[in-house]
Backbone as numpy.savetxt, mean C-alpha at the origin, in Angstrom:
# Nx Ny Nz CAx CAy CAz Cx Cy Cz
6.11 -22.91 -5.26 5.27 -21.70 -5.26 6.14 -20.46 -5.26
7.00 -20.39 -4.16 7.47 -19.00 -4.22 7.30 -17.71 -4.48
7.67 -17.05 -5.73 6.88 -16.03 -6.14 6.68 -15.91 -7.48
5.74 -17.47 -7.99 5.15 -17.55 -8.68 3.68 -16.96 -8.77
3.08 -16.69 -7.36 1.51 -16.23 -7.69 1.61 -14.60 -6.18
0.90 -14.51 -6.74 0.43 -13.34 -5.38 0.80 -13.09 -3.93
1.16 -12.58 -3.07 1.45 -12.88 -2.04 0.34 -12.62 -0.84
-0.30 -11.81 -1.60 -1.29 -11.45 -0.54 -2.59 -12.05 -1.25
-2.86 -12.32 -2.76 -4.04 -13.16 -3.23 -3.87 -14.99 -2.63
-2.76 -14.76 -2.73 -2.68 -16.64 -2.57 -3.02 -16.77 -0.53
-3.06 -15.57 -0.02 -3.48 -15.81 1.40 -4.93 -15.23 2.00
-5.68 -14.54 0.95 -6.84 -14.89 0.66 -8.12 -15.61 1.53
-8.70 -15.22 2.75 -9.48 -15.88 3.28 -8.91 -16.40 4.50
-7.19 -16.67 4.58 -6.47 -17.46 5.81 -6.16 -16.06 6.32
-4.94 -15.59 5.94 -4.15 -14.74 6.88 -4.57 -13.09 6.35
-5.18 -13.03 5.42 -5.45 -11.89 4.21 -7.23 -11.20 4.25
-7.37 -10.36 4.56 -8.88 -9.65 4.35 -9.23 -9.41 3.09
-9.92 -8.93 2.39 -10.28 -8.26 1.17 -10.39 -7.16 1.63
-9.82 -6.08 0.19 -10.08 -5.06 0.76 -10.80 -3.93 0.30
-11.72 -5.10 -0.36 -13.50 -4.09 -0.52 -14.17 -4.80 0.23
-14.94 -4.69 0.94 -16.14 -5.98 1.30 -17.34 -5.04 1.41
-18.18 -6.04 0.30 -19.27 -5.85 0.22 -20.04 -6.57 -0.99
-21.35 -7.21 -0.71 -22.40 -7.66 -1.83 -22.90 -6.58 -2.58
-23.12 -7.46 -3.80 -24.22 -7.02 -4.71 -25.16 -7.80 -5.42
-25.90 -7.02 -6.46 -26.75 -7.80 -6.90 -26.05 -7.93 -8.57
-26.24 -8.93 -9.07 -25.37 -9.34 -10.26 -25.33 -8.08 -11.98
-26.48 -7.43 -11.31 -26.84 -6.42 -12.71 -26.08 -5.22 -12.06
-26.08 -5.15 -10.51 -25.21 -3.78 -10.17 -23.66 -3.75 -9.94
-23.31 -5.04 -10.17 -22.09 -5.66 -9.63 -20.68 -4.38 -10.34
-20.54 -4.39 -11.68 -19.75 -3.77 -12.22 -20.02 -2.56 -12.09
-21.04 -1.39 -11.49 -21.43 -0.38 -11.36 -20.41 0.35 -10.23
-20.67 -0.77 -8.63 -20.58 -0.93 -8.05 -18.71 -0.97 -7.61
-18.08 -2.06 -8.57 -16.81 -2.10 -8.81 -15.99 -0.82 -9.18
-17.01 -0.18 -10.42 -16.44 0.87 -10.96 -16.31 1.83 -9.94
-17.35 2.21 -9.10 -17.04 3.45 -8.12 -16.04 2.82 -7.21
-15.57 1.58 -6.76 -14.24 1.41 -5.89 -13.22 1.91 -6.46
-12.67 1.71 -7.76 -11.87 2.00 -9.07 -12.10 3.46 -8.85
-12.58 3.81 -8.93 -12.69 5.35 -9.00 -11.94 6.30 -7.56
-12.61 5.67 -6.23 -11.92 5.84 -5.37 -10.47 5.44 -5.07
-10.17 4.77 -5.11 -8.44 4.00 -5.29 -8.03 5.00 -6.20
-8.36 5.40 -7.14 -7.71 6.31 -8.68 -7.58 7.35 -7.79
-8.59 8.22 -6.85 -8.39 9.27 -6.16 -7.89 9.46 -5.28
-7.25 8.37 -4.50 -6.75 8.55 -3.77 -4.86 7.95 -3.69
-4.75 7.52 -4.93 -3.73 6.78 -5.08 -2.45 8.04 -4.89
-2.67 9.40 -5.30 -1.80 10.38 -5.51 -0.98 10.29 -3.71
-2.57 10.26 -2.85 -2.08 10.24 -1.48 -1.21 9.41 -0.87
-0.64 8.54 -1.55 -0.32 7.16 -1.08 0.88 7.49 -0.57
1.61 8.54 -1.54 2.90 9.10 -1.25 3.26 10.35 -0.51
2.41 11.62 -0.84 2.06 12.54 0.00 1.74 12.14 1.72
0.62 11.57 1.04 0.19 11.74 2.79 0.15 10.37 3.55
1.10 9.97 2.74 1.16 8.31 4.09 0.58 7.29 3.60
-0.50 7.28 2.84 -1.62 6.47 2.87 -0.95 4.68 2.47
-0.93 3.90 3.67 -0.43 2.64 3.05 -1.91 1.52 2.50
-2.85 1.69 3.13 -3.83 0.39 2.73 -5.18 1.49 2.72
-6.06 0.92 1.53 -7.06 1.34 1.76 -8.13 0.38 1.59
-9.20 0.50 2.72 -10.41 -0.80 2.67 -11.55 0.25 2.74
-12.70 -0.79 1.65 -13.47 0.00 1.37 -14.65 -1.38 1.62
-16.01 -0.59 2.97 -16.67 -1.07 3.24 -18.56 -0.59 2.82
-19.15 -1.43 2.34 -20.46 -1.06 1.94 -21.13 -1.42 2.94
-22.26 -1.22 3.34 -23.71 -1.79 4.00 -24.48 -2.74 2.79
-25.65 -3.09 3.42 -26.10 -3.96 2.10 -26.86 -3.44 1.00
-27.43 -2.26 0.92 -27.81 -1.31 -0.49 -26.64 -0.57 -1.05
-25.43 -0.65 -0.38 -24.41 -0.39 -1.25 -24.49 1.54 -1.19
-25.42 1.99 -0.81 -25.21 3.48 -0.36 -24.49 4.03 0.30
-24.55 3.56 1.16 -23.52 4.19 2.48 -21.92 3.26 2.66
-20.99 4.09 2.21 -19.24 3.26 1.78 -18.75 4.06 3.23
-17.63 3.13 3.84 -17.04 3.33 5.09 -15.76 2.99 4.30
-14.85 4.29 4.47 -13.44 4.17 4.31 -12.63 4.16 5.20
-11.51 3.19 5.66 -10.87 3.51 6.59 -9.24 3.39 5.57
-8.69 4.47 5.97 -7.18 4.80 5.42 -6.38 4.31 6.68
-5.74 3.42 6.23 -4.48 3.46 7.45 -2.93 4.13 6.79
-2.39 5.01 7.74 -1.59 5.97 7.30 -0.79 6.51 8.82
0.63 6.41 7.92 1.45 7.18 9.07 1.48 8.64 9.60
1.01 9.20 8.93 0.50 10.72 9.00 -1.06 11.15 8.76
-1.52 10.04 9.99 -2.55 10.74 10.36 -2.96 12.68 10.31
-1.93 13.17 11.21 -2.39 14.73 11.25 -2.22 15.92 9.66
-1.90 14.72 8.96 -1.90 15.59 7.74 -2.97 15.37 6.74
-3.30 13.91 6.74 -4.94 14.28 6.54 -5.91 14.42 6.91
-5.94 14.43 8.15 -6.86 15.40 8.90 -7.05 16.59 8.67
-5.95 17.11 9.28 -5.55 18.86 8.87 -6.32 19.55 10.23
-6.21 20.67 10.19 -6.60 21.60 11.28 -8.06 21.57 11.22
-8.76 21.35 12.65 -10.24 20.91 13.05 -10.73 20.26 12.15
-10.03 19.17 11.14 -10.49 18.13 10.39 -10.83 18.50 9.60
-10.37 19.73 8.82 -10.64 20.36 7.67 -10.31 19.58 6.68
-9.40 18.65 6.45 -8.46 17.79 5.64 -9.48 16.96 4.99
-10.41 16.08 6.25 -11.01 15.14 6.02 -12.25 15.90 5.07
-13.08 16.76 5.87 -13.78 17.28 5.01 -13.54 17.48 3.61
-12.63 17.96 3.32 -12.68 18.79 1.33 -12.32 17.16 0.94
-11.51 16.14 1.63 -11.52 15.01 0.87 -12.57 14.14 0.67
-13.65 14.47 1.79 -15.13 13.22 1.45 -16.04 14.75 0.70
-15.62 15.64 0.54 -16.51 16.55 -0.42 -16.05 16.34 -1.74
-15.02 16.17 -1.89 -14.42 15.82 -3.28 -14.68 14.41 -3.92
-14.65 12.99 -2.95 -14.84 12.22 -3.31 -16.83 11.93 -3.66
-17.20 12.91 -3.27 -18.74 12.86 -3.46 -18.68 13.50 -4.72
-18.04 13.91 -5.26 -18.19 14.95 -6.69 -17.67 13.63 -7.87
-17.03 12.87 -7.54 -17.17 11.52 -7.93 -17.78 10.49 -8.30
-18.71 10.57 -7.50 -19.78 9.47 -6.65 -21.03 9.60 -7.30
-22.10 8.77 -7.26 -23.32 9.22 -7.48 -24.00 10.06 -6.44
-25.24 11.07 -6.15 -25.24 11.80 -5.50 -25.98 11.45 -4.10
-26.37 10.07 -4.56 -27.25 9.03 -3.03 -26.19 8.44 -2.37
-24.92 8.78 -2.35 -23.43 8.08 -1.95 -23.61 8.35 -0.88
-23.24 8.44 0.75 -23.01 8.71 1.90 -21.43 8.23 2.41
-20.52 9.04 2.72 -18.96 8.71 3.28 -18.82 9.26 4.16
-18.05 8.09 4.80 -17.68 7.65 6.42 -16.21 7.50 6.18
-15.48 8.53 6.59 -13.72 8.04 6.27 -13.11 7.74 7.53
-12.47 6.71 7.90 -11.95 6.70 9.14 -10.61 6.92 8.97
-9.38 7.19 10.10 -8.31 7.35 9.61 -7.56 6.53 10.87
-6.84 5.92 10.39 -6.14 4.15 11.32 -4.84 4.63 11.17
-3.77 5.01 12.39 -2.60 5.70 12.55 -1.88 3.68 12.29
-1.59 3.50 11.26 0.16 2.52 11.38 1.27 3.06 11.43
2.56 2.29 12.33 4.07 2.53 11.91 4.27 2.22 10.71
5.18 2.88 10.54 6.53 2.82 8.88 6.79 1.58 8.85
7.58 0.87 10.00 8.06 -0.13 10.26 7.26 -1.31 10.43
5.92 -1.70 9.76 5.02 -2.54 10.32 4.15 -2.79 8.50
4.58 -1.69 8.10 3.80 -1.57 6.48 5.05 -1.74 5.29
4.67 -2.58 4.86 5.49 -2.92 3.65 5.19 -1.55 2.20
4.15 -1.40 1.96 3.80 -0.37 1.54 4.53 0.65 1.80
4.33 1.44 3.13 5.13 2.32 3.62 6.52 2.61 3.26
7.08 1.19 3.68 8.77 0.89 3.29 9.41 1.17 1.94
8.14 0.46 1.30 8.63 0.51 -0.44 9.11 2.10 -0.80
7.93 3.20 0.06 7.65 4.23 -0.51 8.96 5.07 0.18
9.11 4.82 0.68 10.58 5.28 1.70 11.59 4.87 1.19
11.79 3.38 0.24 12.91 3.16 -0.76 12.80 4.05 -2.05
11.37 4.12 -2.47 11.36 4.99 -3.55 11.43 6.56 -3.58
11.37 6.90 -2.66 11.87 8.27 -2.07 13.25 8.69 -2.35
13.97 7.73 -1.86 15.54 7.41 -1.81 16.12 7.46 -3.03
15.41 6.59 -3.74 16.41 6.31 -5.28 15.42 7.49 -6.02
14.55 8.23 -6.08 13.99 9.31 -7.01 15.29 10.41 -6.75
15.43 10.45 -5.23 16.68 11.15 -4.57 17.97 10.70 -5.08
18.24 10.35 -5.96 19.09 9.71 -6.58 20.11 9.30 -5.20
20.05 8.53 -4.81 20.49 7.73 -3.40 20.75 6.40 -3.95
21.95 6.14 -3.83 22.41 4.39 -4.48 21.10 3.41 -3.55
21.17 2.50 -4.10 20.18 2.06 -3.90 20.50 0.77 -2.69
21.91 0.48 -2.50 22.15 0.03 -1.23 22.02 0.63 -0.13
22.37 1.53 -0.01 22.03 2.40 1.47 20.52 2.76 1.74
19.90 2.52 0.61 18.76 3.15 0.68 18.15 2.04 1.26
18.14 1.01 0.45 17.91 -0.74 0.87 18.18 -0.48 2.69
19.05 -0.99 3.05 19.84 -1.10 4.03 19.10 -0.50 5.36
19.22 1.12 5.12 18.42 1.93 6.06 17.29 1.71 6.14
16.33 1.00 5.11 15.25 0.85 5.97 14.91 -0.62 6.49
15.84 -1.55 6.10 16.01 -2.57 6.98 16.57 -2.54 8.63
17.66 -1.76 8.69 17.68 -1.15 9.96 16.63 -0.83 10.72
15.99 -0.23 10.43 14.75 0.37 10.53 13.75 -0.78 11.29
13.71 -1.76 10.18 12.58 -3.10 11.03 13.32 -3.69 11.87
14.38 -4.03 11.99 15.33 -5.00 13.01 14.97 -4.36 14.02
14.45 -3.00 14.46 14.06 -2.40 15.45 12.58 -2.75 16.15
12.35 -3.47 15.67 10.64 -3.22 15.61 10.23 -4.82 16.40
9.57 -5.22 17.29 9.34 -6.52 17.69 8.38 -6.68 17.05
7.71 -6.50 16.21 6.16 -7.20 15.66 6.95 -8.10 14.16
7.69 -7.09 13.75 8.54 -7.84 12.28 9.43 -8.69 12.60
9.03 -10.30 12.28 10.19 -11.19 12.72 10.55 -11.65 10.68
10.56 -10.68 9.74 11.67 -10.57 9.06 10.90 -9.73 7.59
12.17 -9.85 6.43 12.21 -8.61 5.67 12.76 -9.29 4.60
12.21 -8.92 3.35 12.61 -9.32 1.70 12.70 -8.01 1.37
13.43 -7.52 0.23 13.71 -6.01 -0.40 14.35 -6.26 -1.70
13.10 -6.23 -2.78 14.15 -6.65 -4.07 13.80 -5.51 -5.20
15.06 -5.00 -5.90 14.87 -3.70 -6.73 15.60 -4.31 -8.19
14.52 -3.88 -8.87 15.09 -3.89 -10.75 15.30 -2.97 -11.10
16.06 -3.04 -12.47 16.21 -1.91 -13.33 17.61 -1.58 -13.45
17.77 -0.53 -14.06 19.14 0.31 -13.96 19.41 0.48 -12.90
19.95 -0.04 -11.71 20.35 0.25 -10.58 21.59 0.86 -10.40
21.51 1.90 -9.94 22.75 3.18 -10.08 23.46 3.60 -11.50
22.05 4.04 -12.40 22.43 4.14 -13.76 22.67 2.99 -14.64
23.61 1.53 -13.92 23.93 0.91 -14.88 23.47 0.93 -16.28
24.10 0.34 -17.58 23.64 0.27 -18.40 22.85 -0.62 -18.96
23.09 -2.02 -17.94 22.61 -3.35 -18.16 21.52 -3.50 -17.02
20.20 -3.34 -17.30 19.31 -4.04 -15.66 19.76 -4.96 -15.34
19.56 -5.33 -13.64 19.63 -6.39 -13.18 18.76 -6.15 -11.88
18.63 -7.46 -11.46 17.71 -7.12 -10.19 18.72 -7.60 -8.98
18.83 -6.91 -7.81 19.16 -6.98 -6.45 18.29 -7.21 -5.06
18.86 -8.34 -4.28 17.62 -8.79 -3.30 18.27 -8.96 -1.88
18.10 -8.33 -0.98 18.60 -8.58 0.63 17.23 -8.92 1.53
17.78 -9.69 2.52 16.97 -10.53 3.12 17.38 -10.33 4.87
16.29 -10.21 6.11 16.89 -10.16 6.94 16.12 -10.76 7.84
16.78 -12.14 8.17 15.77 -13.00 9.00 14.97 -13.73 8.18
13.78 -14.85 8.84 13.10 -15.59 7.88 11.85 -15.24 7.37
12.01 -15.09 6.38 10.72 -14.88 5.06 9.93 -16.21 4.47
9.40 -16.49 5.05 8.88 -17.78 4.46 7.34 -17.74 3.05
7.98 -17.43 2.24 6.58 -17.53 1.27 5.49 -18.50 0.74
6.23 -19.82 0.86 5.36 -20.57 0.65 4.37 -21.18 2.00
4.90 -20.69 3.29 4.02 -20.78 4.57 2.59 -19.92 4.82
1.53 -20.81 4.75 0.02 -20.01 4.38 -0.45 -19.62 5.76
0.45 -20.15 6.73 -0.02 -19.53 8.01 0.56 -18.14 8.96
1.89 -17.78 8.08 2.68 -16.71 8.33 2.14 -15.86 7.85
1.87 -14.48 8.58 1.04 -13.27 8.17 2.17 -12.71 7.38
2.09 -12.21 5.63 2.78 -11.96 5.33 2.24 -10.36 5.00
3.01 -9.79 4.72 2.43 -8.49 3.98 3.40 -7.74 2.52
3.23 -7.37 1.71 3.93 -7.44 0.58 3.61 -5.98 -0.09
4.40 -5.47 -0.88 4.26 -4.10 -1.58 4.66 -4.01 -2.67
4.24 -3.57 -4.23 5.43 -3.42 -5.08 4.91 -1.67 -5.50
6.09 -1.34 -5.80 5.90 0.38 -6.11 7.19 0.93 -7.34
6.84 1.56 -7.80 8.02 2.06 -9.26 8.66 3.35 -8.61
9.95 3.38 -8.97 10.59 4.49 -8.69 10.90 5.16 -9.98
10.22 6.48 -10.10 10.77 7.40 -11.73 12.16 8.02 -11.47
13.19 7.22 -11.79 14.12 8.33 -11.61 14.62 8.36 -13.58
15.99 9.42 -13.45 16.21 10.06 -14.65 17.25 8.36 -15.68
17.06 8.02 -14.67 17.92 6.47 -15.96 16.68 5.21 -16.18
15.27 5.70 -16.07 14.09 5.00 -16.19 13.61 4.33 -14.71
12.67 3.09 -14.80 11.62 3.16 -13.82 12.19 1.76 -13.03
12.68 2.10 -12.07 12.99 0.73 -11.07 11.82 0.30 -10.22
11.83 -0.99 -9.96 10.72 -1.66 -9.75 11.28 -2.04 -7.61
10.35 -1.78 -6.89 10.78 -2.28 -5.58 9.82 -2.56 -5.32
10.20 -3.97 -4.50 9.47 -4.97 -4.21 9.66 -5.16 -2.49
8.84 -5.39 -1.50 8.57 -5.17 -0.06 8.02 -6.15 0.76
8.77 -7.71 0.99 8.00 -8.30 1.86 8.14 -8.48 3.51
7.12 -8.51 4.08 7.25 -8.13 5.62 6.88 -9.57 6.17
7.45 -10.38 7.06 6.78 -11.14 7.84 6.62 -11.27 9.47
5.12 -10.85 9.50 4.69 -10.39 11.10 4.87 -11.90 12.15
Protein backbone atom coordinates (compact mmCIF):
# COMPACT_ATOMS: atom_id res chain seq x y z
CA UNK A 1 0.00 0.00 0.00
CA UNK A 2 2.20 2.71 1.04
CA UNK A 3 1.61 5.67 -0.88
CA UNK A 4 -0.12 4.15 -3.42
CA UNK A 5 -3.76 5.47 -2.44
CA UNK A 6 -4.84 8.37 -0.12
CA UNK A 7 -3.82 8.83 3.22
CA UNK A 8 -6.56 10.25 4.72
CA UNK A 9 -9.31 8.55 2.03
CA UNK A 10 -7.94 5.06 2.69
CA UNK A 11 -8.74 5.89 6.66
CA UNK A 12 -12.11 6.81 5.92
CA UNK A 13 -14.75 5.83 8.54
CA UNK A 14 -11.74 4.24 11.07
CA UNK A 15 -9.42 6.96 12.14
CA UNK A 16 -10.72 9.82 9.47
CA UNK A 17 -14.14 12.05 9.61
CA UNK A 18 -15.54 13.45 6.43
CA UNK A 19 -15.34 16.65 6.02
CA UNK A 20 -18.77 17.61 4.74
CA UNK A 21 -21.41 15.72 6.56
CA UNK A 22 -24.54 15.85 5.48
CA UNK A 23 -27.66 14.04 3.43
CA UNK A 24 -29.49 14.68 0.55
CA UNK A 25 -32.02 13.90 -1.64
CA UNK A 26 -30.64 12.36 -5.00
CA UNK A 27 -32.11 15.28 -7.45
CA UNK A 28 -30.48 17.92 -4.91
CA UNK A 29 -27.36 16.04 -4.37
CA UNK A 30 -25.02 17.94 -6.97
CA UNK A 31 -26.70 21.33 -6.10
CA UNK A 32 -25.85 20.78 -2.79
CA UNK A 33 -22.08 19.61 -3.55
CA UNK A 34 -21.70 22.57 -5.70
CA UNK A 35 -22.30 25.16 -2.86
CA UNK A 36 -19.51 23.12 -0.63
CA UNK A 37 -17.14 23.71 -3.81
CA UNK A 38 -17.96 27.05 -3.74
CA UNK A 39 -17.19 27.55 -0.11
CA UNK A 40 -13.70 25.70 -0.03
CA UNK A 41 -12.98 28.02 -3.42
CA UNK A 42 -13.65 30.97 -0.90
CA UNK A 43 -12.02 30.25 1.49
CA UNK A 44 -9.00 28.48 0.18
CA UNK A 45 -7.07 32.08 -0.25
CA UNK A 46 -7.35 31.94 3.78
CA UNK A 47 -5.59 28.86 4.18
CA UNK A 48 -2.36 30.81 4.01
CA UNK A 49 -3.20 34.25 5.26
CA UNK A 50 -5.08 33.45 8.05
CA UNK A 51 -4.10 30.02 9.35
CA UNK A 52 -6.89 28.17 8.13
CA UNK A 53 -5.70 24.34 8.31
CA UNK A 54 -9.09 22.09 7.99
CA UNK A 55 -12.32 23.04 7.01
CA UNK A 56 -15.68 20.90 7.93
CA UNK A 57 -18.74 21.71 6.63
CA UNK A 58 -21.94 20.64 8.50
CA UNK A 59 -25.72 20.64 7.19
CA UNK A 60 -28.98 19.91 9.26
CA UNK A 61 -31.37 17.75 7.36
CA UNK A 62 -33.08 20.39 4.77
CA UNK A 63 -29.68 21.32 4.01
CA UNK A 64 -30.47 25.18 4.90
CA UNK A 65 -28.78 25.90 7.73
CA UNK A 66 -24.51 24.97 7.04
CA UNK A 67 -22.31 25.03 10.35
CA UNK A 68 -18.71 25.88 9.57
CA UNK A 69 -16.14 25.22 11.85
CA UNK A 70 -12.45 26.50 10.68
CA UNK A 71 -9.75 25.16 12.71
CA UNK A 72 -6.86 27.68 12.55
CA UNK A 73 -3.82 28.88 14.33
CA UNK A 74 -4.77 32.43 14.26
CA UNK A 75 -7.82 32.45 15.62
CA UNK A 76 -7.66 36.44 16.51
CA UNK A 77 -7.17 37.29 13.00
CA UNK A 78 -10.21 35.98 11.80
CA UNK A 79 -12.13 37.11 14.16
CA UNK A 80 -10.81 40.56 14.13
CA UNK A 81 -11.87 43.30 16.54
CA UNK A 82 -15.51 42.61 18.30
CA UNK A 83 -15.76 39.84 15.65
CA UNK A 84 -15.91 42.07 12.93
CA UNK A 85 -13.73 39.49 10.90
CA UNK A 86 -16.28 36.84 11.28
CA UNK A 87 -19.05 38.98 10.27
CA UNK A 88 -17.95 40.49 6.59
CA UNK A 89 -16.79 36.71 6.13
CA UNK A 90 -20.39 34.93 6.71
CA UNK A 91 -21.78 38.26 4.84
CA UNK A 92 -19.69 37.52 1.98
CA UNK A 93 -20.11 33.92 1.95
CA UNK A 94 -24.01 34.57 1.80
CA UNK A 95 -23.46 36.65 -1.43
CA UNK A 96 -22.44 33.22 -2.67
CA UNK A 97 -25.05 31.17 -1.40
CA UNK A 98 -28.58 30.92 -2.22
CA UNK A 99 -30.50 33.50 -0.24
CA UNK A 100 -32.52 30.73 2.23
CA UNK A 101 -28.70 29.78 3.31
CA UNK A 102 -28.28 30.42 7.16
CA UNK A 103 -24.23 30.42 8.54
CA UNK A 104 -22.95 29.35 11.68
CA UNK A 105 -18.99 29.74 11.53
CA UNK A 106 -17.22 28.41 14.40
CA UNK A 107 -13.57 29.05 14.87
CA UNK A 108 -11.41 25.85 16.58
CA UNK A 109 -7.87 27.41 17.81
CA UNK A 110 -5.11 24.22 16.64
CA UNK A 111 -1.20 24.23 17.17
CA UNK A 112 1.27 24.53 14.14
CA UNK A 113 2.79 21.57 15.52
CA UNK A 114 -0.25 19.17 15.58
CA UNK A 115 -1.47 20.13 11.73
CA UNK A 116 0.23 18.79 8.91
CA UNK A 117 -1.47 21.34 6.80
CA UNK A 118 -0.14 24.03 8.88
CA UNK A 119 3.51 22.59 8.55
CA UNK A 120 3.36 22.21 4.82
CA UNK A 121 2.38 25.93 4.75
CA UNK A 122 5.31 26.98 6.96
CA UNK A 123 7.65 24.87 4.50
CA UNK A 124 6.09 26.69 1.71
CA UNK A 125 6.60 29.98 3.19
CA UNK A 126 10.28 29.12 3.45
CA UNK A 127 11.15 28.02 -0.02
CA UNK A 128 8.72 31.01 -1.75
CA UNK A 129 11.41 32.85 0.69
CA UNK A 130 13.82 31.41 -1.32
CA UNK A 131 15.22 29.43 1.86
CA UNK A 132 17.15 26.10 0.78
CA UNK A 133 14.91 23.77 1.36
CA UNK A 134 16.88 21.73 4.03
CA UNK A 135 16.76 24.10 6.73
CA UNK A 136 13.50 24.85 5.94
CA UNK A 137 12.64 20.97 6.13
CA UNK A 138 14.57 20.60 9.29
CA UNK A 139 13.15 23.63 11.32
CA UNK A 140 9.98 22.55 11.23
CA UNK A 141 10.74 19.14 12.24
CA UNK A 142 12.41 20.55 15.22
CA UNK A 143 9.48 22.08 15.79
CA UNK A 144 7.31 18.60 16.29
CA UNK A 145 10.06 16.71 18.27
CA UNK A 146 8.79 19.30 20.70
CA UNK A 147 5.37 18.49 20.87
CA UNK A 148 4.07 15.19 22.95
CA UNK A 149 0.90 14.51 20.92
CA UNK A 150 3.27 13.87 17.54
CA UNK A 151 4.92 10.51 17.98
CA UNK A 152 6.41 11.13 14.32
CA UNK A 153 6.94 13.10 10.93
CA UNK A 154 7.34 12.39 6.96
CA UNK A 155 8.44 15.70 4.86
CA UNK A 156 8.88 15.06 1.19
CA UNK A 157 9.60 18.01 -1.47
CA UNK A 158 9.83 17.82 -5.49
CA UNK A 159 10.94 19.80 -8.07
CA UNK A 160 13.88 22.01 -8.70
CA UNK A 161 15.08 21.95 -5.32
CA UNK A 162 17.48 24.89 -4.82
CA UNK A 163 17.16 25.85 -8.50
CA UNK A 164 18.66 22.61 -9.62
CA UNK A 165 18.38 21.97 -13.14
CA UNK A 166 17.35 18.36 -12.90
CA UNK A 167 14.04 17.66 -10.40
CA UNK A 168 14.36 15.31 -7.92
CA UNK A 169 12.44 14.58 -4.93
CA UNK A 170 13.89 14.73 -1.19
CA UNK A 171 12.35 12.91 1.96
CA UNK A 172 13.33 13.12 5.89
CA UNK A 173 11.70 11.18 8.38
CA UNK A 174 11.62 11.54 12.20
CA UNK A 175 10.50 8.70 14.26
CA UNK A 176 7.83 6.11 13.14
CA UNK A 177 5.46 6.82 10.32
CA UNK A 178 3.62 3.93 9.72
CA UNK A 179 1.31 4.18 6.53
CA UNK A 180 0.09 1.14 5.91
CA UNK A 181 -1.25 0.92 9.83
CA UNK A 182 -5.25 1.69 9.64
CA UNK A 183 -5.28 2.18 13.27
CA UNK A 184 -2.58 4.99 13.59
CA UNK A 185 -4.23 8.43 13.43
CA UNK A 186 -2.49 9.75 10.59
CA UNK A 187 -2.84 13.22 9.24
CA UNK A 188 -1.34 14.26 5.84
CA UNK A 189 -1.00 17.60 3.68
CA UNK A 190 0.16 18.28 0.18
CA UNK A 191 0.63 22.08 -0.86
CA UNK A 192 2.76 23.76 -4.00
CA UNK A 193 5.32 26.19 -3.43
CA UNK A 194 5.51 29.10 -6.47
CA UNK A 195 8.86 30.03 -6.35
CA UNK A 196 10.94 31.76 -9.40
CA UNK A 197 12.65 28.17 -10.70
CA UNK A 198 8.82 26.71 -10.93
CA UNK A 199 6.35 24.86 -8.56
CA UNK A 200 7.73 22.43 -5.81
CA UNK A 201 5.45 20.04 -4.49
CA UNK A 202 5.51 19.43 -0.33
CA UNK A 203 4.20 16.74 1.05
CA UNK A 204 3.31 16.54 5.20
CA UNK A 205 2.73 13.40 7.12
CA UNK A 206 1.99 13.58 10.88
CA UNK A 207 1.51 10.57 13.10
CA UNK A 208 -0.57 11.31 16.36
Amino acid sequence: MGQKTHPLGFRLGITQDHKSSWFSKLNRYALVLKEDDKIRTFLHPLTKTAGISNIIINRNSLGDHIELNLETNKPGLLVGQTGIGIKTLSTNLRKILPSNRQIRINIIEVMEETSAALLANSIVKELENRTPFRPAILNVMQRVENSSTINGIKVQVSGRLNGAEIARTEWFRENRVPLHTLKVKLDYSLKEANTIFGILGVKVWLAH
